[in-house]
PDB file of C-alpha atoms in Angstrom:
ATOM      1  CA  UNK J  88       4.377 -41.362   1.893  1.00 61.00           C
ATOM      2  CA  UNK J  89       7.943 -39.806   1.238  1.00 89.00           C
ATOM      3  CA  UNK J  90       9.740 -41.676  -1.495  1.00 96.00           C
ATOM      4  CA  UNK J  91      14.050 -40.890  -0.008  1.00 97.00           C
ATOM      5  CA  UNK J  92      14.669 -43.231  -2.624  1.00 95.00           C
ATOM      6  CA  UNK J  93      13.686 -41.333  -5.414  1.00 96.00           C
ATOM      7  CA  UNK J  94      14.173 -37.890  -3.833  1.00 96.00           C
ATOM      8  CA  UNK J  95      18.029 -39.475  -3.168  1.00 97.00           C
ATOM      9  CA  UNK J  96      18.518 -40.270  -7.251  1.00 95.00           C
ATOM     10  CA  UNK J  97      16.375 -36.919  -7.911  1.00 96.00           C
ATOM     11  CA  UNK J  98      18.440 -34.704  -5.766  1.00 96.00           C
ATOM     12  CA  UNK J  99      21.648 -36.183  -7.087  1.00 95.00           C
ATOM     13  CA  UNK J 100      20.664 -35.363 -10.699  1.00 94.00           C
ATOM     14  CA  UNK J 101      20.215 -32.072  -9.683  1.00 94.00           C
ATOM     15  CA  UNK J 102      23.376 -31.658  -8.582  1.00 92.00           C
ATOM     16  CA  UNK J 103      24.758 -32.646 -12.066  1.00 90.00           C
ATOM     17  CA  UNK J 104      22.788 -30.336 -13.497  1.00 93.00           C
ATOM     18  CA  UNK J 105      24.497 -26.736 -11.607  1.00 90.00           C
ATOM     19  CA  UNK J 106      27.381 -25.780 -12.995  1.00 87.00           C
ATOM     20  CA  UNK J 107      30.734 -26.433 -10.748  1.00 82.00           C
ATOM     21  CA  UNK J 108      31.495 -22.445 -10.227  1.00 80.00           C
ATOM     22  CA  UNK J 109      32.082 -20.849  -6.931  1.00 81.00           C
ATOM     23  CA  UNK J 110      28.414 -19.020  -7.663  1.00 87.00           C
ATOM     24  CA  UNK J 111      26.628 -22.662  -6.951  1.00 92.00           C
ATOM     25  CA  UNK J 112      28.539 -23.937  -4.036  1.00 93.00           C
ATOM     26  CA  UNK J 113      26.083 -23.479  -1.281  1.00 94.00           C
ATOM     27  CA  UNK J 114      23.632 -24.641  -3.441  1.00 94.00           C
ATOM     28  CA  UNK J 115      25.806 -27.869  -4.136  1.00 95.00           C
ATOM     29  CA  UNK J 116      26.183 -28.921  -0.374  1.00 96.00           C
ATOM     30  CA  UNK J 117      23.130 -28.255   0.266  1.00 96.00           C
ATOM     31  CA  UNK J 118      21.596 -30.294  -2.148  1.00 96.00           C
ATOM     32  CA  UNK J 119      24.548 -33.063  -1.583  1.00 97.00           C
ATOM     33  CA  UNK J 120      23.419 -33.205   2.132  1.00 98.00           C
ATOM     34  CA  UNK J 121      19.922 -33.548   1.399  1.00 98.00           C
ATOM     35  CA  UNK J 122      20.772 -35.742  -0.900  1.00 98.00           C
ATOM     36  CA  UNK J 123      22.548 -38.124   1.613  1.00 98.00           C
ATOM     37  CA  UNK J 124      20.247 -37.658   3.859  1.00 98.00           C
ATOM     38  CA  UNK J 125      17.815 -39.415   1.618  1.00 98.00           C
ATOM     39  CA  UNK J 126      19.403 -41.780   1.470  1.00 97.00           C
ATOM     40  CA  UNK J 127      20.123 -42.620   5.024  1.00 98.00           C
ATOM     41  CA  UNK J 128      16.336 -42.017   5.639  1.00 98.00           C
ATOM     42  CA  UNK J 129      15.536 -44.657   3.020  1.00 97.00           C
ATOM     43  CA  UNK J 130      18.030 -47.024   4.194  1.00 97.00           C
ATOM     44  CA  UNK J 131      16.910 -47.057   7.595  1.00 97.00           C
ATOM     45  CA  UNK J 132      13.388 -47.577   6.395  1.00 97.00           C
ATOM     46  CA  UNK J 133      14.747 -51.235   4.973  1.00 96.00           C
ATOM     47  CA  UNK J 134      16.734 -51.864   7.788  1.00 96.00           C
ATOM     48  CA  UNK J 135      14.159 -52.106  10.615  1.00 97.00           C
ATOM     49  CA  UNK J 136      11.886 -53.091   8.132  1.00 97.00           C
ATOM     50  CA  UNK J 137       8.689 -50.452   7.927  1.00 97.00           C
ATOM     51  CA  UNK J 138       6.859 -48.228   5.616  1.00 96.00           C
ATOM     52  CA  UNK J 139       7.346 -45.270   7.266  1.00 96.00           C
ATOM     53  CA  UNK J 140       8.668 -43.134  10.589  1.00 97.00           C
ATOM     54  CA  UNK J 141       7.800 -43.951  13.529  1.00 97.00           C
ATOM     55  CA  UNK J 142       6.663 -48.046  13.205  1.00 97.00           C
ATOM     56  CA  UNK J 143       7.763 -50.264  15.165  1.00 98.00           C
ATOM     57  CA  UNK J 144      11.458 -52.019  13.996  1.00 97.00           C
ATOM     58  CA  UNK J 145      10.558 -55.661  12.827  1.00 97.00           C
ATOM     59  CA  UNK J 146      13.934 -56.505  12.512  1.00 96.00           C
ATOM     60  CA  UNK J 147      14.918 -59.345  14.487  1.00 94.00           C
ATOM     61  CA  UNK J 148      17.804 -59.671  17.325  1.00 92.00           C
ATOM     62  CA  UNK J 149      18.278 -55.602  16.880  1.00 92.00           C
ATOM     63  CA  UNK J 150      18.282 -53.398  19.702  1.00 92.00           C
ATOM     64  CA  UNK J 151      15.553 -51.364  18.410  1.00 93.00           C
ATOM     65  CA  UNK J 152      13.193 -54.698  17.311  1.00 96.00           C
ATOM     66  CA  UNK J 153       9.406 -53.684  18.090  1.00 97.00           C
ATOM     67  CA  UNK J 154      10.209 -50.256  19.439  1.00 97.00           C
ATOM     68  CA  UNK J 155       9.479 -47.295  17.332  1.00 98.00           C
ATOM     69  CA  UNK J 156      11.570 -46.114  14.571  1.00 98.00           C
ATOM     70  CA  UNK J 157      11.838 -42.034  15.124  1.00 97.00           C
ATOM     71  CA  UNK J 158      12.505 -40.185  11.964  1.00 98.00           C
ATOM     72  CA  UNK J 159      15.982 -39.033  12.348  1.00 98.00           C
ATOM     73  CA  UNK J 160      15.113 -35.437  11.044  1.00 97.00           C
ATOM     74  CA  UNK J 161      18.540 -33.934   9.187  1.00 97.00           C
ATOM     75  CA  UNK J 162      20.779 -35.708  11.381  1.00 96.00           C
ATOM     76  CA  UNK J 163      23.138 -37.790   8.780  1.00 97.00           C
ATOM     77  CA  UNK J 164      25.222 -39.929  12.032  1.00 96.00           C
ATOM     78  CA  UNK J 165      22.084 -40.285  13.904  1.00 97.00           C
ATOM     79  CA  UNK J 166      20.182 -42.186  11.068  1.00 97.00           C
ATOM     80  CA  UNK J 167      23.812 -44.276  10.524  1.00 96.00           C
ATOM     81  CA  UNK J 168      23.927 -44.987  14.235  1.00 96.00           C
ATOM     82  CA  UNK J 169      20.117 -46.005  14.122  1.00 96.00           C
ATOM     83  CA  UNK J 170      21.069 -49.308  12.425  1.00 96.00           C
ATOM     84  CA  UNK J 171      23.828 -50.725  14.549  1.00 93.00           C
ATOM     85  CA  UNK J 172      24.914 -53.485  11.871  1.00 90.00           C
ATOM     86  CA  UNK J 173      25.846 -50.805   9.195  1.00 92.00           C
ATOM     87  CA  UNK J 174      26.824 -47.887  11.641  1.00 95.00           C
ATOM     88  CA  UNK J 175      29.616 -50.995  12.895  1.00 93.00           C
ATOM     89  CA  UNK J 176      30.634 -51.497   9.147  1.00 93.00           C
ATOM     90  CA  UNK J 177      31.366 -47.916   8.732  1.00 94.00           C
ATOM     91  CA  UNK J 178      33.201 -47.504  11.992  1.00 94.00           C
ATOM     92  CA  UNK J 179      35.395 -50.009  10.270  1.00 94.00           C
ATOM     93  CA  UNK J 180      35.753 -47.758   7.454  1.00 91.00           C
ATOM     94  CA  UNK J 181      37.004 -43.981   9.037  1.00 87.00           C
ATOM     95  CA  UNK J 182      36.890 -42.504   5.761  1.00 96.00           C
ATOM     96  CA  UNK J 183      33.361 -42.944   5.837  1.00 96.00           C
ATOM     97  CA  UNK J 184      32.957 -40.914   8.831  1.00 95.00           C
ATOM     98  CA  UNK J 185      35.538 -38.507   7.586  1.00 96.00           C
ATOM     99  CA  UNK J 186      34.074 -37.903   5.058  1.00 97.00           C
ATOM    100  CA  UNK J 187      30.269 -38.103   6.045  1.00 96.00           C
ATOM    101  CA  UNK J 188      31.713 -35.006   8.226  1.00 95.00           C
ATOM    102  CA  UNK J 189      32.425 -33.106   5.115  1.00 96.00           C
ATOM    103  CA  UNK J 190      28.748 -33.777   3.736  1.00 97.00           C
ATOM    104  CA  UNK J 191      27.486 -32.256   7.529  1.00 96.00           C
ATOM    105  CA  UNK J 192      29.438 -29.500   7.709  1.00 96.00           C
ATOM    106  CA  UNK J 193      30.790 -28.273   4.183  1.00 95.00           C
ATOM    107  CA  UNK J 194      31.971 -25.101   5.532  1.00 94.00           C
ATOM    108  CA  UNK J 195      34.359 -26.939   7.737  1.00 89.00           C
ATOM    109  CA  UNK J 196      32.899 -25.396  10.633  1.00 79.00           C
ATOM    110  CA  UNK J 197      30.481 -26.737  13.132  1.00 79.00           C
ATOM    111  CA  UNK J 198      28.464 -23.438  12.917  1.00 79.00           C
ATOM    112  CA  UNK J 199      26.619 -23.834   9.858  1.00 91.00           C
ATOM    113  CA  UNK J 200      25.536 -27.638   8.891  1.00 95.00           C
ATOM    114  CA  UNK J 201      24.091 -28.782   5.935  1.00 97.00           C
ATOM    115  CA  UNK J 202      21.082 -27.352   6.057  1.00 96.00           C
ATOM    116  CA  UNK J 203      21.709 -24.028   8.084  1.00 95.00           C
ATOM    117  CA  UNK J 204      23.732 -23.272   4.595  1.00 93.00           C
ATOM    118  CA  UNK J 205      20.585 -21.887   2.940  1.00 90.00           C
ATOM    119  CA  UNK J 206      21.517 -18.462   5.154  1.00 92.00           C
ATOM    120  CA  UNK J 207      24.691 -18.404   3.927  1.00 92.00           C
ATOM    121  CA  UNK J 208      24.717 -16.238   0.842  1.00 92.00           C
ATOM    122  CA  UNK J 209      28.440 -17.518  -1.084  1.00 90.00           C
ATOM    123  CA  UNK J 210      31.646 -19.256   0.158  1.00 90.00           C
ATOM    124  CA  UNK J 211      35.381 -19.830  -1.131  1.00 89.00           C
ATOM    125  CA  UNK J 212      35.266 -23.419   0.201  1.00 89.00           C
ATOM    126  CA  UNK J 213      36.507 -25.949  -2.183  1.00 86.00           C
ATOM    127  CA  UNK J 214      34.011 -27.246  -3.902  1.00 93.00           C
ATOM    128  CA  UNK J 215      36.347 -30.303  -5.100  1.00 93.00           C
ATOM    129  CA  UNK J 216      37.163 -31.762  -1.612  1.00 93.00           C
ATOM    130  CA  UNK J 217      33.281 -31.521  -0.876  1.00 95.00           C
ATOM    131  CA  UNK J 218      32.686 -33.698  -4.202  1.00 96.00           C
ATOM    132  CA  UNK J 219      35.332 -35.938  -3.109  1.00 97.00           C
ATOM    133  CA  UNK J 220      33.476 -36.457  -0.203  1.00 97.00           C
ATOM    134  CA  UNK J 221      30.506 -36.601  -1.841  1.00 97.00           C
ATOM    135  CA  UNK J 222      31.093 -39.212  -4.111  1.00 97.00           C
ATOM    136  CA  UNK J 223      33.012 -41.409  -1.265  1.00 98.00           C
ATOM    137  CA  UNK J 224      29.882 -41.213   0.978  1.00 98.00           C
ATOM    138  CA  UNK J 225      27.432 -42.152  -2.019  1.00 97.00           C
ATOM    139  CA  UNK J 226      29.723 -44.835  -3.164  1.00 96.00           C
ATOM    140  CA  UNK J 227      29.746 -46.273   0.136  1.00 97.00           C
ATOM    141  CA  UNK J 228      26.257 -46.483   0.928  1.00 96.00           C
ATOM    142  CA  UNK J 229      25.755 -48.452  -2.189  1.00 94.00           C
ATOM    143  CA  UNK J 230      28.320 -50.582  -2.158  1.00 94.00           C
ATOM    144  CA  UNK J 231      27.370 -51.531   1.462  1.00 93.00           C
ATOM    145  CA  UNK J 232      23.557 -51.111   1.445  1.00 91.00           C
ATOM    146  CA  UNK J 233      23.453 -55.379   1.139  1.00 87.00           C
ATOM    147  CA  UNK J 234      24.184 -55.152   5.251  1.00 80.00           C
ATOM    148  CA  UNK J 235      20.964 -53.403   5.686  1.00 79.00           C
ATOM    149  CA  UNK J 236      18.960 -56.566   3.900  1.00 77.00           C
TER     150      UNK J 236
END
């Protein structure tokens, strides 16, 4: 079974652990989006309730209760909008959105997400306004991970 608990707090310490040069960027958010991803992934786990992907939700009065729980693959606002009690706390919140943008597409671009960064060989994109991001998005997600209980 996939631990996105663990591989949340693992991927974050490897991003501490590359240097914060222009030659690690890519490397940076892609590891940072992963990293949320994880996250998300494990969050919506304890939200509707189940082990793993694609159980049924047992969480009462949601839309989703006794339906299966699709695994929302790298798709950071899908797995937010997947648990309609927290996805409503962070529409409260536009800077989470904002900045869970960033996370998606570091580039600033639609083209290349995330993921599709692992093509991409360097970049001059600020690496500060990603971490800003970054830490926003983490921050968030802890501070409000009670609503998924």
């Amino acid at each position: 079974m996939e631990d996105f608990a663990g591989a949340y707090l693992a991927r974050k310490n490897d991003l501490s652990a590359l240097p914060k040069n222009q030659h690690h960027a890519i490397a940076i958010f892609h590891l940072g989006g992963i990293a949320v991803e994880c996250r998300l992934k494990s969050l919506l786990l304890d939200y509707h309730r189940i082990n793993k992907f694609d159980e049924n939700s047992n969480r009462p009065k949601d839309s989703m209760y006794n339906q299966p729980v699709a695994n929302p693959s790298h798709g950071l606002l899908t797995a937010l909008r997947r648990m309609p009690d927290f996805y409503k706390r962070a529409t409260s919140d536009m800077q989470v959105l904002k900045h869970l943008q960033t996370i998606l597409y570091p580039l600033g671009s639609t083209d290349a997400d995330y993921i599709s960064l692992r093509y991409i060989p360097q970049t001059t994109q600020s690496q500060e306004d990603w971490q800003k991001s970054f830490d926003y998005v983490c921050g968030w997600l802890e501070k409000n991970e009670k609503t998924v209980l």
